[in-house]
Coordinates of C-alpha atoms and ligand atoms in Angstrom, one line a residue:
X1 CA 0.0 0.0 0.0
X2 CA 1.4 3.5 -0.5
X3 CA 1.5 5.5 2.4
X4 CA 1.2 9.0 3.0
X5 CA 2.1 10.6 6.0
X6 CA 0.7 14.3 6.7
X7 CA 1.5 16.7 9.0
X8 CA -1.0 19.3 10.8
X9 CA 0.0 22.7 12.6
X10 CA -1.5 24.2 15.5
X11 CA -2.8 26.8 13.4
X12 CA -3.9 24.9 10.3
X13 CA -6.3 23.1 13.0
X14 CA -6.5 26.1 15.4
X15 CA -10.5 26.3 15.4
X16 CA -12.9 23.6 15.5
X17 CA -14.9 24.6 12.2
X18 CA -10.3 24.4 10.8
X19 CA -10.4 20.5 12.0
X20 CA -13.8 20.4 10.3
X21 CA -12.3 21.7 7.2
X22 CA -9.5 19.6 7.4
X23 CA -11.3 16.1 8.4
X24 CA -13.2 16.6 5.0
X25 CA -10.1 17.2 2.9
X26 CA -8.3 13.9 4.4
X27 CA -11.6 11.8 3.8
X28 CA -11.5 13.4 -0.2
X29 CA -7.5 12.5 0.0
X30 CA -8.1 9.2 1.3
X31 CA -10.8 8.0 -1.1
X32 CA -7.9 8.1 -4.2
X33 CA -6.8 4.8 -2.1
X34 CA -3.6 5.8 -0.3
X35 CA -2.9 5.1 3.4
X36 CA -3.0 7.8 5.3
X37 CA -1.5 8.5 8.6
X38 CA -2.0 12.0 9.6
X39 CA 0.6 13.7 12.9
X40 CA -1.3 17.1 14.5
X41 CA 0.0 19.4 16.8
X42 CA -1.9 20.9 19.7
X43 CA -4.7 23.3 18.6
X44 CA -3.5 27.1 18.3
X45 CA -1.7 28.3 21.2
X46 CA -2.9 25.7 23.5
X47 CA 0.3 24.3 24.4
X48 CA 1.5 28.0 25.3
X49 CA -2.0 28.0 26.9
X50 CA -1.1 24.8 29.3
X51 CA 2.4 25.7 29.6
X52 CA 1.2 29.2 31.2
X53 CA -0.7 27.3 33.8
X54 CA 2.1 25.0 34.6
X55 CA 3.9 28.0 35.8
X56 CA 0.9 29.6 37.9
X57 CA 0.8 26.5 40.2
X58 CA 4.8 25.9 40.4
X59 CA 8.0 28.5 39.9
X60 CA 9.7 25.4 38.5
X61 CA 7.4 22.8 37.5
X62 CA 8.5 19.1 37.5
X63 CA 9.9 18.3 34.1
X64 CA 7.7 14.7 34.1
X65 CA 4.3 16.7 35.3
X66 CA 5.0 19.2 32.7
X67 CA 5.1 16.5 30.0
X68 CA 2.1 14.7 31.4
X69 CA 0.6 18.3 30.8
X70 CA 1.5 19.5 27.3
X71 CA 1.0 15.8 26.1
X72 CA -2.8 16.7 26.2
X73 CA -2.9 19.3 23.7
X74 CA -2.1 17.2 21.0
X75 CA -4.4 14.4 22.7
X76 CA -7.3 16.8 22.3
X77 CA -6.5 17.7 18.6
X78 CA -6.1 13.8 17.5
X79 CA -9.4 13.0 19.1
X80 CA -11.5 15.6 17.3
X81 CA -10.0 15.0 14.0
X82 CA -10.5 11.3 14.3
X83 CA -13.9 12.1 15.3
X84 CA -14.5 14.4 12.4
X85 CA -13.6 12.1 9.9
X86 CA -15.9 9.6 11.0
X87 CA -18.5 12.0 10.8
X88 CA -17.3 12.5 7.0
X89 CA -18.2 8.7 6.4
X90 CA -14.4 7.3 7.1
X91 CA -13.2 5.2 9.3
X92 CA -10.5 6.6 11.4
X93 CA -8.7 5.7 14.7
X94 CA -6.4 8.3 17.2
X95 CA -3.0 7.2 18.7
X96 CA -1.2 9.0 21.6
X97 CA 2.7 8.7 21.1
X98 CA 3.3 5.8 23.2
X99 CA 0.1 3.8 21.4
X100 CA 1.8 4.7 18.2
X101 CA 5.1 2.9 19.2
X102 CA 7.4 6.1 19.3
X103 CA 10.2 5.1 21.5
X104 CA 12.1 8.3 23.0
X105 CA 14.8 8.0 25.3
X106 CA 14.6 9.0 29.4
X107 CA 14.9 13.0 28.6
X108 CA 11.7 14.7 30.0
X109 CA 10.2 17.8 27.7
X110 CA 13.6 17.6 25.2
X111 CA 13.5 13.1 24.1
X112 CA 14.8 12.1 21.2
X113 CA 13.2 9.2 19.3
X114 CA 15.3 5.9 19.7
X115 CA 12.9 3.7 17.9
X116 CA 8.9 3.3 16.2
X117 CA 7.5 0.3 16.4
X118 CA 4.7 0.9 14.1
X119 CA 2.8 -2.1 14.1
X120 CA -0.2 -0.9 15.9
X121 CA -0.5 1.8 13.0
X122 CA 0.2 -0.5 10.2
X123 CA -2.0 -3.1 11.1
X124 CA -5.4 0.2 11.4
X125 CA -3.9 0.6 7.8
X126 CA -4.6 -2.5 6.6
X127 CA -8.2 -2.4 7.8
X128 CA -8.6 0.9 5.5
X129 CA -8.7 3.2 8.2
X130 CA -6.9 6.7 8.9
X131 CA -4.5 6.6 11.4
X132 CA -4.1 9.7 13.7
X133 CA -1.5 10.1 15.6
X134 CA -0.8 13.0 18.7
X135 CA 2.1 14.7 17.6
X136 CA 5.5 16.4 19.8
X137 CA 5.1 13.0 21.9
X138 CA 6.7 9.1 22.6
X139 CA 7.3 6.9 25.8
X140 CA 10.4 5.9 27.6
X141 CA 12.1 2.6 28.2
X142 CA 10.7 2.9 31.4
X143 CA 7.5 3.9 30.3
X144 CA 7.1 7.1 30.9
X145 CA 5.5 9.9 28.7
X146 CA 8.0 12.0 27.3
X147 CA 7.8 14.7 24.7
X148 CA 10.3 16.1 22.2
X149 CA 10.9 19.9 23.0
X150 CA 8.5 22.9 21.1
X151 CA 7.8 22.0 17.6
X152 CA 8.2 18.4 18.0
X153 CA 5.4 17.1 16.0
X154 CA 7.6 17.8 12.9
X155 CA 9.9 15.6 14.0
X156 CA 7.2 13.1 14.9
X157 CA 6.0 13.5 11.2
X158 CA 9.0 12.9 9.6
X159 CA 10.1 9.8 11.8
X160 CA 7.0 8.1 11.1
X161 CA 7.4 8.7 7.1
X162 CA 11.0 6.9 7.6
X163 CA 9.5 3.9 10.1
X164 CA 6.6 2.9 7.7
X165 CA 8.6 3.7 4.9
X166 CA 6.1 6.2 3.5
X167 CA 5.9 7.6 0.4
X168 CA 6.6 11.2 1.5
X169 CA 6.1 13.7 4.2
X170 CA 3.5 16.3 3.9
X171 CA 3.6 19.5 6.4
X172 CA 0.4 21.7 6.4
X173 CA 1.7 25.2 7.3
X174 CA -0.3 28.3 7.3
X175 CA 2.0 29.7 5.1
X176 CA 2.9 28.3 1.5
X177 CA 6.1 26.6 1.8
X178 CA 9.2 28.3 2.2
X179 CA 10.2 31.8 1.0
X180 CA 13.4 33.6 0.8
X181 CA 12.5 35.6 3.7
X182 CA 9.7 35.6 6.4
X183 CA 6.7 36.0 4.4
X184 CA 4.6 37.4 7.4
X185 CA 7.2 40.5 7.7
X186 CA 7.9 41.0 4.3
X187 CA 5.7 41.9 1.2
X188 CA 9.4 41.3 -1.3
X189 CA 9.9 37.4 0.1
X190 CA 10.3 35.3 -2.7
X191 CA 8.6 31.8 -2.6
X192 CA 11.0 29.0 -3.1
X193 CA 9.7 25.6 -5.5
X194 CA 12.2 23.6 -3.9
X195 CA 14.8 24.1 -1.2
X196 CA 18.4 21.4 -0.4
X197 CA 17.5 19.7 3.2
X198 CA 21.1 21.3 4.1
X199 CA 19.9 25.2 3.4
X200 CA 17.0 24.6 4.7
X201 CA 18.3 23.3 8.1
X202 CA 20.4 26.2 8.4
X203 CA 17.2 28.4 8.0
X204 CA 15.0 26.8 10.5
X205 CA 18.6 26.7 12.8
X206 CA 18.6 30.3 12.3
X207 CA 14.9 31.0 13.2
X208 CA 12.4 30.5 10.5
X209 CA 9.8 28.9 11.7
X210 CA 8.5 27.4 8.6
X211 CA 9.4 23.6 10.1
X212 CA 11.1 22.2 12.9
X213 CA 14.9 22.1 12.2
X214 CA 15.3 18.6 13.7
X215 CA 12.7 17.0 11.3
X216 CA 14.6 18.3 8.7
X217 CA 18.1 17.0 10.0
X218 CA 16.0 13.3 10.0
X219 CA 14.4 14.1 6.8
X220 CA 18.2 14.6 5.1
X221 CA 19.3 11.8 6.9
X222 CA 17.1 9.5 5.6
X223 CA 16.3 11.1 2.7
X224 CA 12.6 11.4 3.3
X225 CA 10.9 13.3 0.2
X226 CA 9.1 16.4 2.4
X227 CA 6.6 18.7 1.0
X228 CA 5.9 21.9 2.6
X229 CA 2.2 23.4 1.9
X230 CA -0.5 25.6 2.6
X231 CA -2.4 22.7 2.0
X232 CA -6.4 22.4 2.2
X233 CA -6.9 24.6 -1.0
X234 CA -3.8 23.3 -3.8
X235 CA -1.7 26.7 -3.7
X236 CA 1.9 27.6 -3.9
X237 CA 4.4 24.8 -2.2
X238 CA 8.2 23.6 -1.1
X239 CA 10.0 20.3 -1.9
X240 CA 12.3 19.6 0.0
X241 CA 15.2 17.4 -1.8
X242 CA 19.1 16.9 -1.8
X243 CA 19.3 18.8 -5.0
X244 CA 22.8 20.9 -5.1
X245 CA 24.8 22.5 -7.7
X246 CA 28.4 24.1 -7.7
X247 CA 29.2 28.1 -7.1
X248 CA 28.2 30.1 -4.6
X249 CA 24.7 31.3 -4.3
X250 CA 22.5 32.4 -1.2
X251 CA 19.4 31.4 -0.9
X252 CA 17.3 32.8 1.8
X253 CA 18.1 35.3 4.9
X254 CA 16.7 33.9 8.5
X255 CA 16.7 35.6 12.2
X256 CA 15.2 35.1 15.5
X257 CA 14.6 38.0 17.7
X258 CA 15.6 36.7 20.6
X259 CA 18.7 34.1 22.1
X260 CA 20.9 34.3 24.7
X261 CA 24.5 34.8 23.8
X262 CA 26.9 33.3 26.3
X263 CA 30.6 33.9 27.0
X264 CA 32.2 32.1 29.4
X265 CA 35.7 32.9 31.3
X266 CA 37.8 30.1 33.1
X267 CA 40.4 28.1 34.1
X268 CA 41.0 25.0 31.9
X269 CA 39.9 22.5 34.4
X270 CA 37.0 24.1 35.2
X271 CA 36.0 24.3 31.4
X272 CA 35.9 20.6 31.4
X273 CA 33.8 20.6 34.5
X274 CA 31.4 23.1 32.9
X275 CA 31.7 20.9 29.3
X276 CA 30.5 18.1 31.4
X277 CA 27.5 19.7 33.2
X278 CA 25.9 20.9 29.9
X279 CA 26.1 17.5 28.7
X280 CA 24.4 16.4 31.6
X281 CA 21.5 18.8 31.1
X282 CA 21.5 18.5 27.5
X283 CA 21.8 21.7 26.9
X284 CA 21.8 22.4 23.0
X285 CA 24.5 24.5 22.4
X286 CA 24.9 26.3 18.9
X287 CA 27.7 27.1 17.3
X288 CA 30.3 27.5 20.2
X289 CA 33.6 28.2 20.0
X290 CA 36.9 28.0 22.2
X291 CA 39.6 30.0 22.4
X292 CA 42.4 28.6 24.8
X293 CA 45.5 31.0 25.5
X294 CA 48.1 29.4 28.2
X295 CA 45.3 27.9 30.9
X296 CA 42.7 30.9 30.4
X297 CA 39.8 29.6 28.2
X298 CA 37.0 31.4 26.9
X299 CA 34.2 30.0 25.2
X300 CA 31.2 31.4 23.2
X301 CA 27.8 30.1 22.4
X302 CA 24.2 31.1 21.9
X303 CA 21.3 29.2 23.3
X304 CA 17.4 29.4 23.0
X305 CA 16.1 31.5 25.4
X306 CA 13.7 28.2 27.0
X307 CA 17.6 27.4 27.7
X308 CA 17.9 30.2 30.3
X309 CA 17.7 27.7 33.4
X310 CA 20.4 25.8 32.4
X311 CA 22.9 28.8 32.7
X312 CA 21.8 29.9 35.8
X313 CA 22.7 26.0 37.1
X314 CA 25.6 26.6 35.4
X315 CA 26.5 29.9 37.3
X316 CA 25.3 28.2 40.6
X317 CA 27.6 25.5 40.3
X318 CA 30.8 27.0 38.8
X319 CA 31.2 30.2 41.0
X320 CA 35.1 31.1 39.9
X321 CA 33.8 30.6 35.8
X322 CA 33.2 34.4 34.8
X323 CA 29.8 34.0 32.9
X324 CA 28.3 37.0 30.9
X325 CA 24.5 36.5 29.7
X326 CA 23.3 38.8 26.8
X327 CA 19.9 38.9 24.9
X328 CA 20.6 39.4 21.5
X329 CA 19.4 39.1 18.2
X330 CA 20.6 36.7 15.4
X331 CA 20.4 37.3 11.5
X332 CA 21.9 34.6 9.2
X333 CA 22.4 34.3 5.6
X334 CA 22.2 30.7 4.4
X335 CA 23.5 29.1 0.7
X336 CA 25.6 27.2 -0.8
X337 CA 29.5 27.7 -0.5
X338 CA 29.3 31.2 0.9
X339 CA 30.8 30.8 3.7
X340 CA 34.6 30.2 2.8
X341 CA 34.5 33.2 0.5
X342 CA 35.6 35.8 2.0
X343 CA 34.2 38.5 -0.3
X344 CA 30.8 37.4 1.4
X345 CA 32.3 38.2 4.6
X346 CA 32.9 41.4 3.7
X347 CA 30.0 42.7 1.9
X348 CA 27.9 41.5 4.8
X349 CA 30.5 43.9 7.0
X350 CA 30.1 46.8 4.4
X351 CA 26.7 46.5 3.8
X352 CA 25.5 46.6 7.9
X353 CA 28.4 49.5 8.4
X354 CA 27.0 51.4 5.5
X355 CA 23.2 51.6 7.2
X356 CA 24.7 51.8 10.8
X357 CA 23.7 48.7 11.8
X358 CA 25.9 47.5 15.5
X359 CA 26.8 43.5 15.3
X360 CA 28.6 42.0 17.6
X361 CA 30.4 38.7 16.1
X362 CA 29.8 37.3 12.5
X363 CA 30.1 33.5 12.5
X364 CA 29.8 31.0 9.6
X365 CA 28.1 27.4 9.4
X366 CA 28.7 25.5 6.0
X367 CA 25.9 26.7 4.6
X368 CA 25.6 29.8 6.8
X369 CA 27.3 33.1 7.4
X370 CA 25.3 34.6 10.7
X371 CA 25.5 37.7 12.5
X372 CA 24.9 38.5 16.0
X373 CA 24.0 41.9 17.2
X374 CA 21.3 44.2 19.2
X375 CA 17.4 42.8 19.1
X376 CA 16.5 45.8 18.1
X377 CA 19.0 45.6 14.8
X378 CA 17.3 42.3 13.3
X379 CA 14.6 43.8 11.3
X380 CA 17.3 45.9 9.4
X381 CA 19.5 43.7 9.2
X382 CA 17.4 41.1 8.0
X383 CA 15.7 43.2 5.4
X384 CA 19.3 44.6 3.9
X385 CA 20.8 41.5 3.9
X386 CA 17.8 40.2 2.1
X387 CA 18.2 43.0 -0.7
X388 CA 21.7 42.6 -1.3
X389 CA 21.8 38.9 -1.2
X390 CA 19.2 37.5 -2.7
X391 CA 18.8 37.4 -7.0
X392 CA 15.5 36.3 -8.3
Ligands
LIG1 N1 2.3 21.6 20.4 C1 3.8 21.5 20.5 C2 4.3 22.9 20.5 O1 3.6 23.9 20.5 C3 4.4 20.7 19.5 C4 4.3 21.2 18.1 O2 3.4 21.9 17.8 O3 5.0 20.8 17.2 O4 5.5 23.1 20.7
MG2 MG1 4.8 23.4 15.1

């Protein structure tokens, strides 16, 4: 049987008459004979919603509760779509994570996947029916509910396409795929056919939002075929694919408004200390860098800002580290083989000089050159960058 395996945002099923909408579009889909297995995300804001109240009844809610919580938005969502189709004269049937036979590891509210044993869902296939499943969430060795970190569901999406060995991933945005630059802010963003899984990390790395950057690193890795759409009504779309060519080109200009930039002062031993601890609290570090000069070190990073706690153990812990905290902003440039050239470097430097625009470092990824400077910078730099980059 070919499978399909589709993906629904919060906000493509934010409302119940938008589940409505989209329960009769799967039933049409699922009538031209594919099997269908559909991942949603918790309704609209609701897992901001739950989170919220997680932090009115505790200043530091346990990280096992806080799961049990946020596991329930998506719960919600996969029982009124399964629901809905039934009323549109399909058979369907909802999964939670750990029904569906998504294996994370012991990490409460940041799990990675270790396994799917999809049989449950395959064998609901087989009987014709859709398969819902509740997004962002698996179960631990030890049977506990665990969830993957904000934006998860992607990941769920794209894990399940590899496990069944599906014919591709689709993910239902409220925006049309992907576009040069963030269509929401600007009117001159171009839309993109089809984006390279690598460029297209780097852009979701970077902040766009358009899909989770650790369903994309699976996607590449497996070589999942990913489609990124609007959806419900057939309208502009992304494929995602391994396509590259030689030269130098950018592609797209990314940012997120907010991160944490961290420098950290020490001894040597007590850099290997501190390496330790982070690993302990997995703390995602991105893009750090070491400087060593006779035993002083000094090492550079930024984090997400949900990352925040995990300094302050840090600072608790290590008292004779020198740790600086800064909220700034990050704007990135992403392509193929820009980063090496150094002409790139430069213009980047000329063009954010020119306009009087303050950075503070300029770093580069393979397919990345990225800039870090004041919050209130991004939006220009973003949007000049974006001019002097990017050729239609
Ligand atoms: N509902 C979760 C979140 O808001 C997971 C997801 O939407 O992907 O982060
Ligand atoms: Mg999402």
């Amino acid at each position: 049987m070919r499978i399909i395996v589709q993906k629904y945002g919060g906000k493509s099923i934010g409302t119940i008459p938008d589940i409505k909408k989209v329960a009769k579009s799967i039933v049409k889909r699922h009538k031209s004979g594919e099997g269908l297995v559909v991942v949603v995300s918790a309704m609209a804001d609701s897992t901001d919603k739950l989170l919220k109240s997680a932090y009115m009844v505790a200043s530091k809610p346990r990280e096992r509760e806080l799961d049990m919580l946020l596991t329930a938005g998506e719960r919600i969502s996969m029982a009124l779509l399964s629901m809905a189709i039934w009323e549109n004269g399909a058979c369907a049937i909802s999964f939670t994570g750990s029904q569906s036979g998504i294996i994370t590891d012991y990490n409460h509210t940041r799990a990675r996947i270790v396994e799917i044993r999809a049989n449950r869902i395959i064998e609901e296939l087989q009987k014709n029916r859709i398969v819902i499943v509740a997004g962002f969430q698996g179960v631990s060795g030890n049977r506990e509910i665990t969830t993957l970190g904000r934006g998860g569901s992607d990941t769920t999406a794209v894990a399940l396409t590899c496990a069944l060995g599906a014919e591709r991933c689709e993910i239902y945005k409220d925006v049309e795929g992907v576009f040069t630059i963030d269509p929401k802010k600007y009117d001159n963003a171009k839309h993109l056919d089809e984006i390279n899984y690598e460029v297209l990390f780097d852009m979701t790395y970077f902040g766009a939002m358009v899909v989770h950057s650790r369903a994309v690193e699976v996607a590449r890795r497996h070589d999942v075929p990913m489609l990124l759409t609007s959806g419900i009504e057939k309208g502009k779309e992304t494929m995602v694919n391994s396509k590259t060519f030689e030269g130098s080109k950018f592609v797209s200009v990314s940012s997120k408004e907010r991160v944490l930039w961290i420098t950290i002062r020490m001894k040597e031993y007590v850099f290997h200390s501190i390496l330790k601890e982070l690993d302990v609290l997995r703390t995602d570090l991105r893009n750090p860098s070491v400087n060593i000069e006779n035993d002083e070190v000094k090492f550079t990073f930024w984090l997400l800002p949900d990352l925040k706690d995990d300094i302050k153990t840090i600072k608790e812990k290590f008292p004779n580290a020198e740790i600086t905290v800064e909220e700034l902003g990050i704007v990135a440039a992403n392509g193929f083989a820009i980063a090496g050239r150094t002409e790139n470097i430069e213009m980047i430097i000329n063009r954010l000089r020119d306009k009087g625009i303050h950075f503070r470092y300029i770093g580069t990824t393979n397919r990345s050159i990225f800039v870090l400077l004041p919050r209130e910078e991004v939006s220009a730099a973003e949007s000049n960058l974006h001019t002097l980059l990017i050729k239609a």
